[in-house]
Amino acid sequence: MASFEAKKITDKVYWVGAIDWELRDFHGYTTSRGTTYNAYLVLGEKPILIDTVKAQFYDEMMARIASVIDPKEIAYIVSNHAEMDHSGSLQKAVATIKPEKVFASKMGVKALNAHFNLDFEITEITPNEEIAFGDRKFKFIETRMLHWPDSMFTYFVDDGILFSQDGFGMHLATSQLFADENDDNVLYYEAAKYYANILLPYSSFVTRLLAQVPSLNLDIKMIAPDHGPIWRQPKDIKFILDSWQRWAEQKIYKKAVIFYDTMWNSTTTMADAIADGVISEGVKAVVMPLRASNRSDIALEILEAGALIAGSPTINQQMFPTLADIFCYLRGLKRQNLIGQAFGSFGWAGEATKLIQQELTNMNVELVADPVAIQYVPTSDDLTKCHQLGSKIAKILKSKGE
Ligand code: FEO
């Protein structure tokens, strides 16, 4: 067993999580930089472990705890979130540590009992009240649907640390524990990708939570999520809170995302002409051929876009299966306030364009301009229509978008 060390956050708090350098897929979301599963140890008269790690990293977590104290000294374990990347080691940890109590939210008690055959009782925590664990004070904040119904934040009053489980996190394996030790561009990219793929459908809950924060009277000095680095500089805390606020608002941005698949390049040629029309109006275009683009990258692009333009040839009276995949995914993410339209090519029947229009409508995308459906190979006139589709959408984005 390697000698994994805990990392000191304050005199009272240590990071005892794990770095997953290898993870490249999280529920179909490409995690190209891996991730971390952060667990935290709060020292005091009654040492407390906040969250655990994915099951395969149990030994690593225990070694990090053991570098600070004997794990059996831990009096309480708090589970902020039942999803197995944070609770997967809970059962084993309880068997070894034998804590006096394990705490979770009301929904967390249900979820943990449903996931595991537990031979210990989980105690439901009282939210929003200051609670003393020995000489340390905590507050627990229910954050339903961020990311699951059981989710809650734990606020450590003494040091002003908000342990926010999935909240304000990102999938980023890094040796640098604090956000200010990491590259700002990487942080923005990974935080946005995480929000777009995990939290976007729950944006109304994010808005409600952020509106509630001032009334909670928290003096937040650090935000310590369960994935990615810890936010400790005031400017970094402001950055992640402001970013979540903005992403939750789902504004219209001056950017069009064009995704498509193709058979003999007619649809590719059309996509390029549409993009040229968008660009001709000074609006940003992002063209994403589906065979070279993962759905989670498309979700990221759509987070800060205003238009979605989708194209496919007709194949056996259907759109391409790649389109069906991305529409299924995006429908679930529920991005609001988009405009868009469909385009495509066909041989003898043009169902794909109509099917795409139906999918866009199901996503609440407002269809503007006319769709473009062409037979076999686009003519010069067809490409002019594509260009006009792009420029018309761009003009609307210029009038409405940020
Ligand atoms: Fe990182 Fe919802 O678990």
Short mmCIF file of N, CA, C and O in Angstrom, two decimals, residues 257-262 267-268 271 287-299 302 308-313 319-327 330 343 356:
data_model
loop_
_atom_site.label_atom_id
_atom_site.label_comp_id
_atom_site.label_asym_id
_atom_site.label_seq_id
_atom_site.Cartn_x
_atom_site.Cartn_y
_atom_site.Cartn_z
N VAL A 257 -24.60 26.95 -32.43
CA VAL A 257 -23.99 25.63 -32.49
C VAL A 257 -24.66 24.85 -33.62
O VAL A 257 -25.89 24.75 -33.66
N ILE A 258 -23.85 24.36 -34.53
CA ILE A 258 -24.37 23.61 -35.68
C ILE A 258 -23.84 22.19 -35.55
O ILE A 258 -22.62 21.98 -35.56
N PHE A 259 -24.72 21.22 -35.36
CA PHE A 259 -24.23 19.83 -35.35
C PHE A 259 -24.96 19.02 -36.41
O PHE A 259 -26.10 19.32 -36.77
N TYR A 260 -24.28 18.02 -36.92
CA TYR A 260 -24.84 17.27 -38.05
C TYR A 260 -24.10 15.96 -38.19
O TYR A 260 -23.02 15.76 -37.64
N ASP A 261 -24.71 15.05 -38.94
CA ASP A 261 -23.97 13.90 -39.46
C ASP A 261 -24.17 13.89 -40.97
O ASP A 261 -25.01 14.65 -41.49
N THR A 262 -23.42 13.09 -41.67
CA THR A 262 -23.43 13.15 -43.13
C THR A 262 -23.20 11.77 -43.73
O THR A 262 -22.64 10.89 -43.07
N THR A 267 -24.58 17.05 -46.47
CA THR A 267 -24.98 17.74 -45.23
C THR A 267 -23.79 18.51 -44.65
O THR A 267 -23.97 19.58 -44.06
N THR A 268 -22.58 18.00 -44.85
CA THR A 268 -21.39 18.74 -44.41
C THR A 268 -21.30 20.07 -45.15
O THR A 268 -21.05 21.13 -44.54
N ALA A 271 -23.80 22.41 -43.79
CA ALA A 271 -23.40 22.93 -42.47
C ALA A 271 -22.38 24.05 -42.61
O ALA A 271 -22.47 25.09 -41.93
N VAL A 287 -19.13 24.53 -35.31
CA VAL A 287 -19.64 23.43 -36.14
C VAL A 287 -19.13 22.11 -35.57
O VAL A 287 -17.92 21.94 -35.37
N MET A 288 -20.06 21.20 -35.27
CA MET A 288 -19.68 19.97 -34.59
C MET A 288 -20.19 18.74 -35.37
O MET A 288 -21.36 18.37 -35.27
N PRO A 289 -19.31 18.15 -36.18
CA PRO A 289 -19.69 16.90 -36.85
C PRO A 289 -19.85 15.80 -35.80
O PRO A 289 -18.94 15.58 -34.99
N LEU A 290 -20.99 15.14 -35.79
CA LEU A 290 -21.29 14.26 -34.67
C LEU A 290 -20.36 13.05 -34.56
O LEU A 290 -20.15 12.52 -33.48
N ARG A 291 -19.81 12.63 -35.68
CA ARG A 291 -18.92 11.46 -35.56
C ARG A 291 -17.58 11.81 -34.91
O ARG A 291 -16.81 10.93 -34.57
N ALA A 292 -17.32 13.10 -34.80
CA ALA A 292 -16.06 13.52 -34.18
C ALA A 292 -16.31 14.32 -32.91
O ALA A 292 -15.39 14.95 -32.39
N SER A 293 -17.55 14.31 -32.42
CA SER A 293 -17.87 15.15 -31.25
C SER A 293 -18.62 14.32 -30.23
O SER A 293 -19.63 13.69 -30.56
N ASN A 294 -18.18 14.36 -29.01
CA ASN A 294 -18.92 13.67 -27.95
C ASN A 294 -20.10 14.53 -27.50
O ASN A 294 -20.02 15.76 -27.51
N ARG A 295 -21.16 13.86 -27.08
CA ARG A 295 -22.36 14.58 -26.67
C ARG A 295 -22.07 15.56 -25.53
O ARG A 295 -22.68 16.64 -25.47
N SER A 296 -21.14 15.22 -24.66
CA SER A 296 -20.88 16.13 -23.53
C SER A 296 -20.16 17.39 -23.98
O SER A 296 -20.28 18.43 -23.34
N ASP A 297 -19.43 17.31 -25.08
CA ASP A 297 -18.79 18.52 -25.62
C ASP A 297 -19.83 19.42 -26.29
O ASP A 297 -19.73 20.64 -26.25
N ILE A 298 -20.82 18.78 -26.91
CA ILE A 298 -21.90 19.58 -27.51
C ILE A 298 -22.71 20.26 -26.40
O ILE A 298 -23.05 21.45 -26.50
N ALA A 299 -22.98 19.54 -25.33
CA ALA A 299 -23.71 20.15 -24.19
C ALA A 299 -22.95 21.36 -23.67
O ALA A 299 -23.55 22.40 -23.35
N ILE A 302 -23.42 24.33 -25.97
CA ILE A 302 -24.78 24.88 -25.93
C ILE A 302 -25.02 25.69 -24.66
O ILE A 302 -25.86 26.59 -24.64
N LEU A 308 -29.33 26.61 -31.96
CA LEU A 308 -28.97 25.22 -32.23
C LEU A 308 -29.50 24.88 -33.62
O LEU A 308 -30.71 24.94 -33.85
N ILE A 309 -28.61 24.56 -34.53
CA ILE A 309 -29.01 24.25 -35.90
C ILE A 309 -28.51 22.84 -36.18
O ILE A 309 -27.32 22.55 -36.04
N ALA A 310 -29.43 21.94 -36.51
CA ALA A 310 -29.08 20.52 -36.58
C ALA A 310 -29.41 19.96 -37.95
O ALA A 310 -30.46 20.25 -38.52
N GLY A 311 -28.50 19.11 -38.46
CA GLY A 311 -28.71 18.57 -39.80
C GLY A 311 -28.38 17.09 -39.91
O GLY A 311 -27.53 16.57 -39.20
N SER A 312 -29.10 16.43 -40.84
CA SER A 312 -28.86 15.01 -41.10
C SER A 312 -29.38 14.65 -42.47
O SER A 312 -30.41 15.18 -42.91
N PRO A 313 -28.72 13.72 -43.14
CA PRO A 313 -29.35 13.13 -44.31
C PRO A 313 -30.47 12.20 -43.85
O PRO A 313 -30.51 11.81 -42.68
N MET A 319 -33.61 10.04 -39.32
CA MET A 319 -32.36 10.80 -39.20
C MET A 319 -31.26 9.81 -38.79
O MET A 319 -31.55 8.67 -38.41
N PHE A 320 -30.02 10.27 -38.86
CA PHE A 320 -28.92 9.40 -38.45
C PHE A 320 -29.03 9.06 -36.96
O PHE A 320 -29.45 9.91 -36.16
N PRO A 321 -28.65 7.83 -36.57
CA PRO A 321 -28.71 7.47 -35.14
C PRO A 321 -27.90 8.40 -34.24
O PRO A 321 -28.25 8.60 -33.07
N THR A 322 -26.83 8.97 -34.78
CA THR A 322 -26.04 9.91 -33.96
C THR A 322 -26.89 11.12 -33.54
O THR A 322 -26.71 11.66 -32.45
N LEU A 323 -27.81 11.53 -34.43
CA LEU A 323 -28.70 12.64 -34.08
C LEU A 323 -29.67 12.22 -32.97
O LEU A 323 -29.94 12.99 -32.05
N ALA A 324 -30.19 10.98 -33.09
CA ALA A 324 -31.13 10.49 -32.07
C ALA A 324 -30.44 10.47 -30.70
O ALA A 324 -31.04 10.84 -29.68
N ASP A 325 -29.19 10.06 -30.67
CA ASP A 325 -28.41 10.01 -29.43
C ASP A 325 -28.30 11.40 -28.82
O ASP A 325 -28.64 11.62 -27.64
N ILE A 326 -27.88 12.35 -29.62
CA ILE A 326 -27.64 13.68 -29.05
C ILE A 326 -28.95 14.34 -28.63
O ILE A 326 -29.01 15.01 -27.60
N PHE A 327 -30.01 14.11 -29.39
CA PHE A 327 -31.30 14.71 -28.98
C PHE A 327 -31.80 14.10 -27.67
O PHE A 327 -32.35 14.80 -26.82
N LEU A 330 -29.67 15.80 -24.98
CA LEU A 330 -29.94 17.23 -24.79
C LEU A 330 -31.34 17.47 -24.23
O LEU A 330 -31.55 18.40 -23.44
N PHE A 343 -31.83 21.20 -40.95
CA PHE A 343 -31.43 21.15 -42.36
C PHE A 343 -31.02 19.70 -42.67
O PHE A 343 -30.79 18.90 -41.76
N ILE A 356 -36.04 16.14 -37.25
CA ILE A 356 -35.17 17.03 -36.46
C ILE A 356 -35.99 18.21 -35.93
O ILE A 356 -35.85 18.61 -34.77
#
